[in-house]
């Protein structure tokens, strides 16, 4: 039985005062929902998360990681630095990084490897654009994105990944994938993983991301291959984030 996991992606939002209120609100509102929960925050706020969340059921992590261990890579954050601040997770290949920073699937795979090597859980994001969906290319696109990661890792590492299906047309647009569209993509991704390791495929958590809110979370989470959510906008309000966790 796979555990459900809900991760908030704060993107480039927050300040110390607002974060403090948000994190306290999340911690205060969490009951024993039987789901795992985390926030992926801008790197400067990792220390704040560590100070406020250590000892609570809420884990934390980064939104990107360098493929390099250290050195002359101005602006980059290494996996070891994320670990230094107690991180559990790191997002790899979010569609905003692929689109605005030209991250290729090969680079995303190297980032996932760097995360794994430091003991972090990479949350590897996949998704098609609206044009790709309308052209009937969804499966080809997400399979190629996933395959780059599967090709880079050892079979024993498959079970250490978290995958996130995030159709680009649903991110921050208010247009959520229907539960059936999401389920079809999740089942397909699980089948792709099974070609590498059938046992690990049954255990790997595949999150849905794209305008998930408390109102639509229950139906999405009820799908057999949807193991949780990667939440953007709704992760910035404690009541909305808790509402999604409660829907699990
Ligand atoms: C995201 O950025 O990963 C995301 C899913 O955003 P939103 O929930 O705002 O669509």
Coordinates of C-alpha atoms and ligand atoms in Angstrom, one line a residue:
X1 CA 0.0 0.0 0.0
X2 CA 1.5 3.3 -1.1
X3 CA 1.4 6.2 1.4
X4 CA -0.1 9.4 0.2
X5 CA 2.2 12.4 0.0
X6 CA 1.3 16.1 -0.3
X7 CA 4.1 18.6 -1.1
X8 CA 3.7 22.3 -1.3
X9 CA 5.8 24.1 -3.9
X10 CA 6.1 27.7 -2.7
X11 CA 7.9 28.7 -6.0
X12 CA 9.5 32.2 -5.5
X13 CA 7.0 33.4 -2.8
X14 CA 7.3 34.2 0.8
X15 CA 9.1 36.3 3.4
X16 CA 10.1 35.4 6.9
X17 CA 7.0 36.8 8.6
X18 CA 4.5 35.2 6.1
X19 CA 6.4 31.9 6.1
X20 CA 6.3 31.8 9.9
X21 CA 2.6 32.2 10.0
X22 CA 2.1 29.7 7.2
X23 CA 4.3 27.0 8.7
X24 CA 2.7 27.5 12.2
X25 CA -0.8 27.3 10.6
X26 CA 0.1 24.0 8.8
X27 CA 1.6 22.4 11.9
X28 CA -1.3 23.5 14.1
X29 CA -3.9 22.2 11.7
X30 CA -2.3 18.8 11.0
X31 CA -4.1 15.9 12.6
X32 CA -3.2 12.3 12.1
X33 CA -4.3 12.2 8.5
X34 CA -2.1 9.2 7.6
X35 CA -0.4 11.1 4.8
X36 CA 3.1 12.5 4.5
X37 CA 3.5 16.2 4.0
X38 CA 6.3 18.5 3.0
X39 CA 7.1 22.0 1.7
X40 CA 9.6 22.8 -1.0
X41 CA 10.8 26.4 -0.3
X42 CA 13.2 29.0 -1.8
X43 CA 16.7 28.1 -0.6
X44 CA 17.1 31.2 1.7
X45 CA 14.2 29.9 3.8
X46 CA 15.5 26.4 4.4
X47 CA 17.0 27.4 7.7
X48 CA 13.6 28.9 8.8
X49 CA 11.9 25.6 7.9
X50 CA 14.5 23.6 9.9
X51 CA 14.0 25.9 12.9
X52 CA 10.2 25.7 12.7
X53 CA 9.5 22.2 11.4
X54 CA 12.1 20.0 13.1
X55 CA 10.3 17.5 15.3
X56 CA 6.9 18.1 13.5
X57 CA 5.4 15.7 10.9
X58 CA 6.1 18.3 8.1
X59 CA 9.3 17.7 6.1
X60 CA 10.9 20.3 3.8
X61 CA 13.2 20.6 0.9
X62 CA 14.4 22.7 -2.1
X63 CA 13.0 23.5 -5.5
X64 CA 16.2 22.8 -7.5
X65 CA 19.6 21.3 -7.1
X66 CA 22.9 21.6 -8.8
X67 CA 24.5 18.7 -10.6
X68 CA 27.8 19.8 -9.1
X69 CA 29.1 18.9 -5.6
X70 CA 30.8 22.3 -5.0
X71 CA 33.0 24.9 -6.7
X72 CA 32.7 27.8 -9.1
X73 CA 29.0 27.6 -9.9
X74 CA 27.7 31.0 -8.9
X75 CA 24.1 30.9 -7.8
X76 CA 23.8 27.2 -7.6
X77 CA 22.8 25.2 -4.5
X78 CA 24.3 21.7 -4.0
X79 CA 22.5 18.6 -2.7
X80 CA 24.9 18.6 0.3
X81 CA 23.8 22.2 1.2
X82 CA 20.1 21.1 1.1
X83 CA 21.0 18.2 3.4
X84 CA 22.9 20.6 5.7
X85 CA 19.6 22.3 6.4
X86 CA 17.7 19.1 7.1
X87 CA 16.0 18.7 3.7
X88 CA 14.3 15.5 2.8
X89 CA 13.1 16.4 -0.8
X90 CA 14.1 18.4 -3.8
X91 CA 12.1 19.2 -6.9
X92 CA 13.9 18.2 -10.1
X93 CA 12.7 19.4 -13.6
X94 CA 9.7 21.5 -12.6
X95 CA 8.2 22.7 -15.9
X96 CA 9.1 26.3 -14.9
X97 CA 12.7 25.3 -14.8
X98 CA 12.5 23.4 -18.0
X99 CA 10.7 26.4 -19.7
X100 CA 12.6 29.4 -18.2
X101 CA 16.0 27.9 -17.6
X102 CA 16.2 25.5 -20.6
X103 CA 16.6 22.4 -18.4
X104 CA 16.7 19.3 -20.7
X105 CA 15.6 15.9 -19.6
X106 CA 19.2 14.8 -19.5
X107 CA 20.1 17.6 -17.1
X108 CA 17.1 16.8 -14.9
X109 CA 18.3 13.2 -14.8
X110 CA 21.7 14.4 -13.6
X111 CA 20.0 16.5 -10.9
X112 CA 18.0 13.5 -9.7
X113 CA 21.2 11.5 -9.5
X114 CA 23.0 14.3 -7.5
X115 CA 20.0 14.3 -5.1
X116 CA 20.0 10.6 -4.7
X117 CA 23.8 10.5 -4.1
X118 CA 23.3 12.9 -1.1
X119 CA 20.4 10.9 0.3
X120 CA 17.7 13.3 -0.8
X121 CA 14.5 12.2 -2.4
X122 CA 14.2 13.8 -5.8
X123 CA 10.6 14.7 -6.8
X124 CA 11.0 14.5 -10.6
X125 CA 8.4 16.5 -12.5
X126 CA 7.0 15.6 -15.9
X127 CA 4.2 17.0 -18.1
X128 CA 3.1 17.9 -21.5
X129 CA 2.1 21.4 -22.9
X130 CA -1.3 22.1 -24.2
X131 CA 0.0 22.0 -27.8
X132 CA 1.6 18.6 -27.2
X133 CA -1.7 17.2 -25.7
X134 CA -3.7 18.5 -28.6
X135 CA -1.3 16.9 -31.0
X136 CA -1.7 13.6 -29.3
X137 CA 1.9 13.5 -28.0
X138 CA 1.2 13.3 -24.2
X139 CA 2.5 9.8 -23.7
X140 CA 5.5 10.2 -25.9
X141 CA 6.5 13.4 -24.1
X142 CA 6.1 12.2 -20.6
X143 CA 7.6 8.8 -21.4
X144 CA 10.7 10.5 -22.9
X145 CA 11.1 12.8 -19.8
X146 CA 10.8 9.8 -17.5
X147 CA 13.0 7.6 -19.5
X148 CA 15.9 10.0 -19.3
X149 CA 15.8 9.6 -15.5
X150 CA 15.3 5.8 -15.6
X151 CA 18.3 5.4 -17.9
X152 CA 20.5 7.4 -15.6
X153 CA 19.8 5.6 -12.4
X154 CA 20.5 2.1 -11.1
X155 CA 17.5 -0.3 -10.8
X156 CA 17.9 -0.2 -7.0
X157 CA 17.3 3.6 -7.0
X158 CA 14.0 3.5 -8.8
X159 CA 12.1 3.0 -5.5
X160 CA 13.9 6.1 -4.1
X161 CA 12.2 8.5 -6.6
X162 CA 9.0 10.4 -6.2
X163 CA 7.4 11.3 -9.6
X164 CA 5.1 14.2 -10.2
X165 CA 2.8 14.4 -13.3
X166 CA 2.2 18.0 -13.9
X167 CA 0.5 18.9 -17.2
X168 CA 1.9 22.3 -18.1
X169 CA -1.5 23.6 -19.1
X170 CA -2.8 22.9 -15.6
X171 CA -0.1 24.7 -13.6
X172 CA -1.2 28.0 -12.2
X173 CA -4.0 28.2 -14.7
X174 CA -7.0 27.1 -12.6
X175 CA -7.6 24.3 -15.2
X176 CA -7.2 21.0 -13.4
X177 CA -6.8 17.8 -15.3
X178 CA -10.0 15.7 -14.9
X179 CA -9.4 12.7 -12.6
X180 CA -9.6 10.4 -15.6
X181 CA -7.0 12.3 -17.6
X182 CA -4.7 12.4 -14.6
X183 CA -5.3 8.7 -13.8
X184 CA -4.5 7.7 -17.4
X185 CA -1.2 9.6 -17.3
X186 CA -0.3 8.2 -13.9
X187 CA -1.1 4.6 -14.9
X188 CA 1.0 5.1 -18.0
X189 CA 3.9 6.5 -16.1
X190 CA 3.7 3.5 -13.7
X191 CA 3.8 1.1 -16.7
X192 CA 6.9 2.9 -18.0
X193 CA 8.6 2.5 -14.6
X194 CA 7.6 -1.2 -14.5
X195 CA 9.6 -1.8 -17.7
X196 CA 12.7 -0.9 -15.5
X197 CA 11.6 -2.5 -12.3
X198 CA 8.1 -4.1 -11.9
X199 CA 8.3 -4.3 -8.1
X200 CA 9.5 -0.7 -7.6
X201 CA 6.8 0.5 -10.0
X202 CA 4.2 -0.7 -7.6
X203 CA 5.8 1.2 -4.7
X204 CA 6.8 4.5 -6.4
X205 CA 4.7 7.5 -5.4
X206 CA 3.3 9.5 -8.4
X207 CA 1.9 12.9 -7.4
X208 CA -0.5 15.0 -9.4
X209 CA 0.2 18.7 -9.8
X210 CA -1.8 21.4 -11.6
X211 CA -4.3 23.7 -9.9
X212 CA -5.2 21.2 -7.2
X213 CA -7.4 22.7 -4.5
X214 CA -9.4 21.4 -1.6
X215 CA -12.5 21.3 -3.8
X216 CA -11.0 19.0 -6.4
X217 CA -8.4 17.1 -4.4
X218 CA -10.7 14.3 -3.1
X219 CA -11.7 13.0 -6.5
X220 CA -8.1 13.2 -7.9
X221 CA -6.7 11.5 -4.8
X222 CA -9.3 8.7 -5.1
X223 CA -7.7 7.5 -8.4
X224 CA -5.8 4.3 -8.0
X225 CA -2.5 5.6 -9.4
X226 CA -2.6 9.0 -7.8
X227 CA -0.5 9.0 -4.6
X228 CA -0.8 12.6 -3.6
X229 CA -0.3 16.1 -4.9
X230 CA 2.4 18.7 -5.7
X231 CA 0.6 21.9 -4.8
X232 CA 1.6 25.4 -6.0
X233 CA -0.8 28.3 -5.4
X234 CA -2.9 26.4 -2.8
X235 CA 0.2 25.7 -0.7
X236 CA 0.5 29.4 0.2
X237 CA -2.6 29.4 2.4
X238 CA -2.5 27.1 5.4
X239 CA -6.3 26.4 5.2
X240 CA -6.1 25.4 1.5
X241 CA -3.0 23.3 2.0
X242 CA -4.6 21.6 5.0
X243 CA -7.8 21.1 3.1
X244 CA -5.9 19.2 0.4
X245 CA -4.2 17.0 3.0
X246 CA -7.5 16.4 4.6
X247 CA -8.9 15.3 1.3
X248 CA -6.4 12.5 1.2
Ligands
LIG1 C1 3.3 23.6 -9.3 O1 3.9 24.7 -9.5 O2 3.9 22.6 -9.1 C2 1.8 23.6 -9.3 C3 1.2 22.5 -9.3 O3 1.2 24.8 -9.3 P1 -0.4 25.1 -9.1 O4 -0.9 24.2 -8.0 O5 -0.5 26.6 -8.7 O6 -1.0 24.8 -10.4

